[in-house]
Amino acid sequence: MDNRPVCVFDSGLGGLTAVRILRKLMPNENIVYFGDTGRMPYGGRSAAQIRLIAQQNLDFAQSFGVKAIIAACGTISSNAADLLLACPVKTVGVLAPGVRELAQTGKKRLGVIATATSIKSGSFQRELSALAPDAEVCALACPDFVPMIESGRYLPSDPEVRATVARSLSELKERKTEALLLGCTHYGLIADAIRDFLGDEVELIGAADAAARELCAYIEGASAFGDGGSEEYYTSGSIADFEALAPLMLGYELKSAVNHVPPFPLEVL
Ligand code: DGL
C-alpha cells in the first residue's frame, strides 16, 4: 500500500477530465488537484513562460509528498517535456500517451488540436511523424476553445459552442480527418460538440484520458496502490468559479473544500 497522493495539475479546470478517468480506473487513489486558474489561459503564453510555470507547478506538486504527477496540460507537456522527465517524482504528461494512442488507431489522415503555444512548439507534429510516418497530419490551434469552456459553455446544444467548433475545425472536415487527438485537456468537455460536427466515424482520442491510463499502468506496475480515495483541490483563481464548474468536469460532486493559493510570480520574464 502506498497512500501518498497523486497530483494532477493544469492551467484551470480542464485537467479535471484526467481526474475523472483516474477516479474511474483507480477509485482508491488519493488525489491532489491544482488548477492554476489565476494564470489561465496558458495557451497563448511564450514557451519560456510555460517552462517557468511548468517548474513552479512541479515544485508545488512535490510539496504534497506525492508518489506520481500528471501534468494534465498539453501546453506544458509540449513545451517542457524535458522538465517533466527530469522531475524526481514519476511524471506523466499528456503529449506522449495521446500521440501514441492516436498513432495506434492505424488511421492515415490524422488531426491534432491544441492551444496555440502547443501547436507552435511542433512537439505533437514531431512525435506523430516518428510514430506514424506514413500518416498525413493536420495540426490546428484552437485559441477560442479554452476561454469558452472555462466560462461554462461546452454543451453541444449551445449555439455558440456549435459555431465555435465549426469555425475552428472546418479544415479537419475538409481534409476528411479519420482520427483526432484532443491535445488540450479542456477539449474533452466539448468532445460531443466536436463529434457532432465531424461525424461519428471520426475517432476521437482524449489526451487527458490517455495520460490517466498511462499513470494507472505505472501505479499497477509499481504495485503502489493507494487506499482512501480522497481529493484535495487548490486553485490560484476564484474558489467560487472552481466550485461552480468542477463538478461538471468531474461528473461528481467535490469531495472537499477548495483551497486558494496565490499565483506563483512570473516576474522572471
Ligand atoms: N488545458 C491546458 C492544455 O491542455 C491549457 C489550456 C490553456 O490554459 O490555454 O493545454
mmCIF file of C-alpha atoms and ligand atoms in Angstrom:
data_model
loop_
_atom_site.group_PDB
_atom_site.id
_atom_site.type_symbol
_atom_site.label_atom_id
_atom_site.label_comp_id
_atom_site.label_asym_id
_atom_site.label_seq_id
_atom_site.Cartn_x
_atom_site.Cartn_y
_atom_site.Cartn_z
ATOM 1 C CA MET A 1 0.000 0.000 0.000
ATOM 2 C CA ASP A 2 1.295 3.470 -0.875
ATOM 3 C CA ASN A 3 -1.088 6.127 0.348
ATOM 4 C CA ARG A 4 0.906 9.081 -0.910
ATOM 5 C CA PRO A 5 -1.345 11.080 -3.221
ATOM 6 C CA VAL A 6 -1.144 11.593 -6.957
ATOM 7 C CA CYS A 7 -1.082 15.253 -8.008
ATOM 8 C CA VAL A 8 -2.818 16.359 -11.186
ATOM 9 C CA PHE A 9 -2.358 19.935 -12.392
ATOM 10 C CA ASP A 10 -3.487 22.142 -15.250
ATOM 11 C CA SER A 11 -3.999 25.811 -16.019
ATOM 12 C CA GLY A 12 -7.598 25.593 -14.984
ATOM 13 C CA LEU A 13 -10.303 23.021 -14.745
ATOM 14 C CA GLY A 14 -9.558 21.039 -17.931
ATOM 15 C CA GLY A 15 -7.217 18.714 -16.055
ATOM 16 C CA LEU A 16 -10.169 17.533 -14.009
ATOM 17 C CA THR A 17 -11.115 15.455 -17.041
ATOM 18 C CA ALA A 18 -7.988 13.396 -16.254
ATOM 19 C CA VAL A 19 -9.080 13.119 -12.608
ATOM 20 C CA ARG A 20 -12.463 11.898 -13.773
ATOM 21 C CA ILE A 21 -10.892 8.984 -15.668
ATOM 22 C CA LEU A 22 -8.326 8.312 -12.936
ATOM 23 C CA ARG A 23 -11.129 8.074 -10.388
ATOM 24 C CA LYS A 24 -12.959 5.524 -12.557
ATOM 25 C CA LEU A 25 -9.843 3.439 -13.099
ATOM 26 C CA MET A 26 -8.424 3.732 -9.574
ATOM 27 C CA PRO A 27 -11.196 4.573 -7.097
ATOM 28 C CA ASN A 28 -8.927 4.264 -4.057
ATOM 29 C CA GLU A 29 -6.179 6.692 -5.016
ATOM 30 C CA ASN A 30 -5.768 9.905 -3.022
ATOM 31 C CA ILE A 31 -5.618 12.838 -5.429
ATOM 32 C CA VAL A 32 -4.461 16.443 -5.077
ATOM 33 C CA TYR A 33 -5.639 18.724 -7.896
ATOM 34 C CA PHE A 34 -4.155 22.099 -8.704
ATOM 35 C CA GLY A 35 -5.928 24.358 -11.211
ATOM 36 C CA ASP A 36 -3.781 27.405 -11.916
ATOM 37 C CA THR A 37 -6.843 29.452 -12.831
ATOM 38 C CA GLY A 38 -5.203 32.685 -11.689
ATOM 39 C CA ARG A 39 -2.741 32.401 -14.599
ATOM 40 C CA MET A 40 -5.052 30.777 -17.112
ATOM 41 C CA PRO A 41 -5.043 30.565 -20.096
ATOM 42 C CA TYR A 42 -1.588 29.158 -20.703
ATOM 43 C CA GLY A 43 -2.270 28.576 -24.381
ATOM 44 C CA GLY A 44 -1.089 31.945 -25.734
ATOM 45 C CA ARG A 45 1.918 32.422 -23.422
ATOM 46 C CA SER A 46 5.520 32.225 -24.603
ATOM 47 C CA ALA A 47 7.363 28.908 -24.429
ATOM 48 C CA ALA A 48 9.753 30.454 -21.883
ATOM 49 C CA GLN A 49 6.880 31.403 -19.586
ATOM 50 C CA ILE A 50 5.335 27.970 -19.933
ATOM 51 C CA ARG A 51 8.612 26.358 -18.892
ATOM 52 C CA LEU A 52 8.800 28.560 -15.803
ATOM 53 C CA ILE A 53 5.188 27.734 -14.954
ATOM 54 C CA ALA A 54 5.875 24.028 -15.506
ATOM 55 C CA GLN A 55 8.725 24.026 -12.997
ATOM 56 C CA GLN A 56 6.727 26.020 -10.431
ATOM 57 C CA ASN A 57 3.798 23.607 -10.744
ATOM 58 C CA LEU A 58 6.068 20.560 -10.478
ATOM 59 C CA ASP A 59 7.635 22.014 -7.311
ATOM 60 C CA PHE A 60 4.189 22.740 -5.873
ATOM 61 C CA ALA A 61 3.005 19.199 -6.687
ATOM 62 C CA GLN A 62 6.053 17.690 -4.976
ATOM 63 C CA SER A 63 5.391 19.732 -1.823
ATOM 64 C CA PHE A 64 2.498 17.321 -1.114
ATOM 65 C CA GLY A 65 4.841 14.320 -0.885
ATOM 66 C CA VAL A 66 3.229 12.727 -3.930
ATOM 67 C CA LYS A 67 4.100 9.365 -5.485
ATOM 68 C CA ALA A 68 3.278 10.482 -9.034
ATOM 69 C CA ILE A 69 2.157 13.516 -11.018
ATOM 70 C CA ILE A 70 0.033 14.059 -14.105
ATOM 71 C CA ALA A 71 0.868 17.289 -15.915
ATOM 72 C CA ALA A 72 -2.655 17.356 -17.368
ATOM 73 C CA CYS A 73 -1.849 20.158 -19.743
ATOM 74 C CA GLY A 74 -0.924 19.886 -23.404
ATOM 75 C CA THR A 75 0.753 23.283 -23.384
ATOM 76 C CA ILE A 76 3.176 22.259 -20.629
ATOM 77 C CA SER A 77 3.648 18.737 -21.997
ATOM 78 C CA SER A 78 4.594 20.033 -25.438
ATOM 79 C CA ASN A 79 6.894 22.844 -24.259
ATOM 80 C CA ALA A 80 8.528 21.365 -21.170
ATOM 81 C CA ALA A 81 8.707 17.588 -21.740
ATOM 82 C CA ASP A 82 12.343 17.613 -20.558
ATOM 83 C CA LEU A 83 11.338 19.213 -17.239
ATOM 84 C CA LEU A 84 8.642 16.584 -16.697
ATOM 85 C CA LEU A 85 11.168 13.850 -17.409
ATOM 86 C CA ALA A 86 13.732 15.361 -15.046
ATOM 87 C CA CYS A 87 11.266 15.529 -12.141
ATOM 88 C CA PRO A 88 12.416 13.191 -9.333
ATOM 89 C CA VAL A 89 8.796 12.000 -8.935
ATOM 90 C CA LYS A 90 7.302 9.948 -11.775
ATOM 91 C CA THR A 91 5.508 12.478 -14.004
ATOM 92 C CA VAL A 92 3.195 11.680 -16.889
ATOM 93 C CA GLY A 93 2.398 14.387 -19.429
ATOM 94 C CA VAL A 94 -0.416 14.258 -21.962
ATOM 95 C CA LEU A 95 1.647 14.507 -25.155
ATOM 96 C CA ALA A 96 3.327 11.088 -25.395
ATOM 97 C CA PRO A 97 0.318 8.993 -24.266
ATOM 98 C CA GLY A 98 -2.044 10.932 -26.529
ATOM 99 C CA VAL A 99 0.165 10.728 -29.598
ATOM 100 C CA ARG A 100 0.769 7.018 -29.001
ATOM 101 C CA GLU A 101 -2.971 6.283 -28.848
ATOM 102 C CA LEU A 102 -3.577 8.367 -31.971
ATOM 103 C CA ALA A 103 -0.847 6.524 -33.905
ATOM 104 C CA GLN A 104 -2.245 3.188 -32.701
ATOM 105 C CA THR A 105 -5.551 3.884 -34.447
ATOM 106 C CA GLY A 106 -3.676 2.989 -37.647
ATOM 107 C CA LYS A 107 -5.596 5.723 -39.490
ATOM 108 C CA LYS A 108 -3.818 7.624 -42.248
ATOM 109 C CA ARG A 109 -5.454 11.050 -42.048
ATOM 110 C CA LEU A 110 -4.739 12.271 -38.545
ATOM 111 C CA GLY A 111 -5.528 15.516 -36.774
ATOM 112 C CA VAL A 112 -4.269 17.186 -33.606
ATOM 113 C CA ILE A 113 -5.963 20.151 -31.978
ATOM 114 C CA ALA A 114 -4.358 22.025 -29.085
ATOM 115 C CA THR A 115 -3.531 25.513 -27.834
ATOM 116 C CA ALA A 116 -1.545 27.959 -29.955
ATOM 117 C CA THR A 117 1.621 27.537 -27.862
ATOM 118 C CA SER A 118 1.325 23.729 -28.089
ATOM 119 C CA ILE A 119 0.970 23.720 -31.867
ATOM 120 C CA LYS A 120 3.712 26.323 -32.269
ATOM 121 C CA SER A 121 6.147 24.108 -30.339
ATOM 122 C CA GLY A 122 5.872 21.500 -33.130
ATOM 123 C CA SER A 123 6.114 18.748 -30.494
ATOM 124 C CA PHE A 124 2.853 16.999 -31.354
ATOM 125 C CA GLN A 125 3.774 17.014 -35.038
ATOM 126 C CA ARG A 126 7.315 15.692 -34.378
ATOM 127 C CA GLU A 127 6.170 12.852 -32.122
ATOM 128 C CA LEU A 128 3.473 11.890 -34.590
ATOM 129 C CA SER A 129 5.766 11.817 -37.586
ATOM 130 C CA ALA A 130 8.060 9.473 -35.614
ATOM 131 C CA LEU A 131 5.238 7.092 -34.652
ATOM 132 C CA ALA A 132 3.078 7.351 -37.779
ATOM 133 C CA PRO A 133 5.482 8.347 -40.565
ATOM 134 C CA ASP A 134 3.020 7.446 -43.348
ATOM 135 C CA ALA A 135 0.145 9.467 -41.979
ATOM 136 C CA GLU A 136 -0.912 12.876 -43.185
ATOM 137 C CA VAL A 137 -1.192 15.155 -40.142
ATOM 138 C CA CYS A 138 -3.250 18.311 -39.752
ATOM 139 C CA ALA A 139 -2.299 20.233 -36.581
ATOM 140 C CA LEU A 140 -4.606 23.095 -35.617
ATOM 141 C CA ALA A 141 -4.548 25.663 -32.825
ATOM 142 C CA CYS A 142 -7.972 26.387 -31.339
ATOM 143 C CA PRO A 143 -7.497 29.519 -29.211
ATOM 144 C CA ASP A 144 -11.226 30.121 -28.733
ATOM 145 C CA PHE A 145 -11.979 26.817 -27.006
ATOM 146 C CA VAL A 146 -10.415 27.264 -23.538
ATOM 147 C CA PRO A 147 -11.968 30.669 -22.681
ATOM 148 C CA MET A 148 -15.347 29.391 -23.891
ATOM 149 C CA ILE A 149 -15.151 26.197 -21.808
ATOM 150 C CA GLU A 150 -13.877 27.964 -18.680
ATOM 151 C CA SER A 151 -16.817 30.358 -18.970
ATOM 152 C CA GLY A 152 -19.055 27.316 -18.593
ATOM 153 C CA ARG A 153 -20.073 26.930 -22.241
ATOM 154 C CA TYR A 154 -19.440 23.421 -23.514
ATOM 155 C CA LEU A 155 -22.820 21.785 -24.186
ATOM 156 C CA PRO A 156 -23.343 20.589 -27.774
ATOM 157 C CA SER A 157 -26.801 22.167 -27.736
ATOM 158 C CA ASP A 158 -25.296 25.642 -27.160
ATOM 159 C CA PRO A 159 -25.300 27.591 -30.469
ATOM 160 C CA GLU A 160 -22.100 29.425 -29.513
ATOM 161 C CA VAL A 161 -20.326 26.131 -28.870
ATOM 162 C CA ARG A 162 -21.532 24.692 -32.170
ATOM 163 C CA ALA A 163 -20.480 27.802 -34.108
ATOM 164 C CA THR A 164 -17.044 27.974 -32.441
ATOM 165 C CA VAL A 165 -16.389 24.295 -33.103
ATOM 166 C CA ALA A 166 -17.482 24.606 -36.738
ATOM 167 C CA ARG A 167 -15.359 27.694 -37.330
ATOM 168 C CA SER A 168 -12.280 26.201 -35.679
ATOM 169 C CA LEU A 169 -12.402 22.711 -37.171
ATOM 170 C CA SER A 170 -13.585 23.237 -40.735
ATOM 171 C CA GLU A 171 -10.146 22.343 -42.127
ATOM 172 C CA LEU A 172 -10.259 18.940 -40.428
ATOM 173 C CA LYS A 173 -13.588 18.253 -42.072
ATOM 174 C CA GLU A 174 -12.333 19.346 -45.493
ATOM 175 C CA ARG A 175 -9.329 17.046 -45.140
ATOM 176 C CA LYS A 176 -11.582 14.125 -44.198
ATOM 177 C CA THR A 177 -9.689 13.513 -40.965
ATOM 178 C CA GLU A 178 -10.149 9.943 -39.712
ATOM 179 C CA ALA A 179 -8.788 10.209 -36.157
ATOM 180 C CA LEU A 180 -8.289 13.285 -33.989
ATOM 181 C CA LEU A 181 -6.256 13.877 -30.842
ATOM 182 C CA LEU A 182 -7.746 16.360 -28.390
ATOM 183 C CA GLY A 183 -4.329 17.665 -27.361
ATOM 184 C CA CYS A 184 -5.607 20.132 -24.787
ATOM 185 C CA THR A 185 -7.200 18.672 -21.684
ATOM 186 C CA HIS A 186 -10.044 21.176 -21.815
ATOM 187 C CA TYR A 187 -11.261 19.861 -25.143
ATOM 188 C CA GLY A 188 -12.647 16.624 -23.666
ATOM 189 C CA LEU A 189 -15.510 18.755 -22.404
ATOM 190 C CA ILE A 190 -16.612 19.626 -25.928
ATOM 191 C CA ALA A 191 -15.996 16.158 -27.370
ATOM 192 C CA ASP A 192 -19.726 15.731 -28.078
ATOM 193 C CA ALA A 193 -19.887 19.020 -29.994
ATOM 194 C CA ILE A 194 -16.755 18.043 -31.941
ATOM 195 C CA ARG A 195 -18.246 14.641 -32.737
ATOM 196 C CA ASP A 196 -21.500 16.255 -33.864
ATOM 197 C CA PHE A 197 -19.559 18.477 -36.260
ATOM 198 C CA LEU A 198 -17.028 15.986 -37.635
ATOM 199 C CA GLY A 199 -19.268 12.922 -37.628
ATOM 200 C CA ASP A 200 -19.334 9.713 -35.585
ATOM 201 C CA GLU A 201 -16.930 7.973 -37.918
ATOM 202 C CA VAL A 202 -14.036 10.188 -36.769
ATOM 203 C CA GLU A 203 -12.198 8.541 -33.884
ATOM 204 C CA LEU A 204 -11.537 10.971 -31.014
ATOM 205 C CA ILE A 205 -8.619 10.408 -28.646
ATOM 206 C CA GLY A 206 -8.570 12.417 -25.413
ATOM 207 C CA ALA A 207 -5.056 13.293 -24.264
ATOM 208 C CA ALA A 208 -6.263 13.542 -20.647
ATOM 209 C CA ASP A 209 -7.764 10.047 -20.792
ATOM 210 C CA ALA A 210 -4.607 8.636 -22.360
ATOM 211 C CA ALA A 211 -2.466 10.198 -19.603
ATOM 212 C CA ALA A 212 -4.740 8.817 -16.875
ATOM 213 C CA ARG A 213 -4.445 5.337 -18.410
ATOM 214 C CA GLU A 214 -0.671 5.650 -18.532
ATOM 215 C CA LEU A 215 -0.494 6.688 -14.893
ATOM 216 C CA CYS A 216 -2.673 3.723 -13.882
ATOM 217 C CA ALA A 217 -0.375 1.351 -15.728
ATOM 218 C CA TYR A 218 2.562 2.844 -13.819
ATOM 219 C CA ILE A 219 0.841 2.527 -10.414
ATOM 220 C CA GLU A 220 -0.194 -1.052 -11.160
ATOM 221 C CA GLY A 221 3.288 -1.917 -12.384
ATOM 222 C CA ALA A 222 4.854 -0.472 -9.251
ATOM 223 C CA SER A 223 2.153 -2.084 -7.031
ATOM 224 C CA ALA A 224 1.816 1.353 -5.492
ATOM 225 C CA PHE A 225 -1.939 1.242 -4.898
ATOM 226 C CA GLY A 226 -3.446 3.803 -2.559
ATOM 227 C CA ASP A 227 -6.310 3.396 -0.141
ATOM 228 C CA GLY A 228 -8.756 6.172 0.657
ATOM 229 C CA GLY A 229 -9.961 7.872 -2.498
ATOM 230 C CA SER A 230 -9.683 11.371 -1.017
ATOM 231 C CA GLU A 231 -9.468 14.528 -3.107
ATOM 232 C CA GLU A 232 -7.941 17.908 -2.243
ATOM 233 C CA TYR A 233 -8.363 20.901 -4.520
ATOM 234 C CA TYR A 234 -6.246 24.017 -4.941
ATOM 235 C CA THR A 235 -6.805 26.985 -7.223
ATOM 236 C CA SER A 236 -4.845 30.182 -7.789
ATOM 237 C CA GLY A 237 -8.039 31.864 -9.023
ATOM 238 C CA SER A 238 -11.621 32.148 -7.851
ATOM 239 C CA ILE A 239 -12.814 29.479 -5.405
ATOM 240 C CA ALA A 240 -16.437 30.195 -6.356
ATOM 241 C CA ASP A 241 -15.739 29.618 -10.082
ATOM 242 C CA PHE A 242 -13.888 26.401 -9.286
ATOM 243 C CA GLU A 243 -16.773 25.167 -7.128
ATOM 244 C CA ALA A 244 -19.311 26.013 -9.808
ATOM 245 C CA LEU A 245 -17.573 24.312 -12.730
ATOM 246 C CA ALA A 246 -15.524 21.484 -11.258
ATOM 247 C CA PRO A 247 -18.436 19.068 -10.621
ATOM 248 C CA LEU A 248 -19.395 19.372 -14.303
ATOM 249 C CA MET A 249 -15.879 18.422 -15.358
ATOM 250 C CA LEU A 250 -15.551 15.626 -12.802
ATOM 251 C CA GLY A 251 -19.010 14.180 -13.261
ATOM 252 C CA TYR A 252 -19.451 14.074 -9.459
ATOM 253 C CA GLU A 253 -19.612 16.478 -6.508
ATOM 254 C CA LEU A 254 -16.429 17.907 -4.988
ATOM 255 C CA LYS A 255 -15.183 15.743 -2.144
ATOM 256 C CA SER A 256 -13.738 18.581 -0.019
ATOM 257 C CA ALA A 257 -13.485 22.351 0.234
ATOM 258 C CA VAL A 258 -11.434 24.230 -2.361
ATOM 259 C CA ASN A 259 -8.245 25.939 -1.151
ATOM 260 C CA HIS A 260 -6.762 29.127 -2.561
ATOM 261 C CA VAL A 261 -3.051 29.604 -3.238
ATOM 262 C CA PRO A 262 -1.723 32.917 -4.603
ATOM 263 C CA PRO A 263 -0.488 32.662 -8.214
ATOM 264 C CA PHE A 264 3.262 31.992 -8.413
ATOM 265 C CA PRO A 265 5.132 35.045 -9.734
ATOM 266 C CA LEU A 266 6.109 35.316 -13.382
ATOM 267 C CA GLU A 267 8.467 38.235 -12.770
ATOM 268 C CA VAL A 268 11.467 36.452 -14.306
ATOM 269 C CA LEU A 269 10.092 37.063 -17.804
HETATM 270 N N1 DGL B 1 -5.612 22.618 -20.590
HETATM 271 C C1 DGL B 1 -4.336 23.112 -20.985
HETATM 272 C C2 DGL B 1 -3.774 22.360 -22.135
HETATM 273 O O1 DGL B 1 -4.001 21.161 -22.157
HETATM 274 C C3 DGL B 1 -4.136 24.600 -21.033
HETATM 275 C C4 DGL B 1 -5.157 25.413 -21.686
HETATM 276 C C5 DGL B 1 -4.900 26.881 -21.502
HETATM 277 O O2 DGL B 1 -4.769 27.310 -20.361
HETATM 278 O O3 DGL B 1 -4.798 27.602 -22.505
HETATM 279 O O4 DGL B 1 -3.083 22.872 -22.972
#
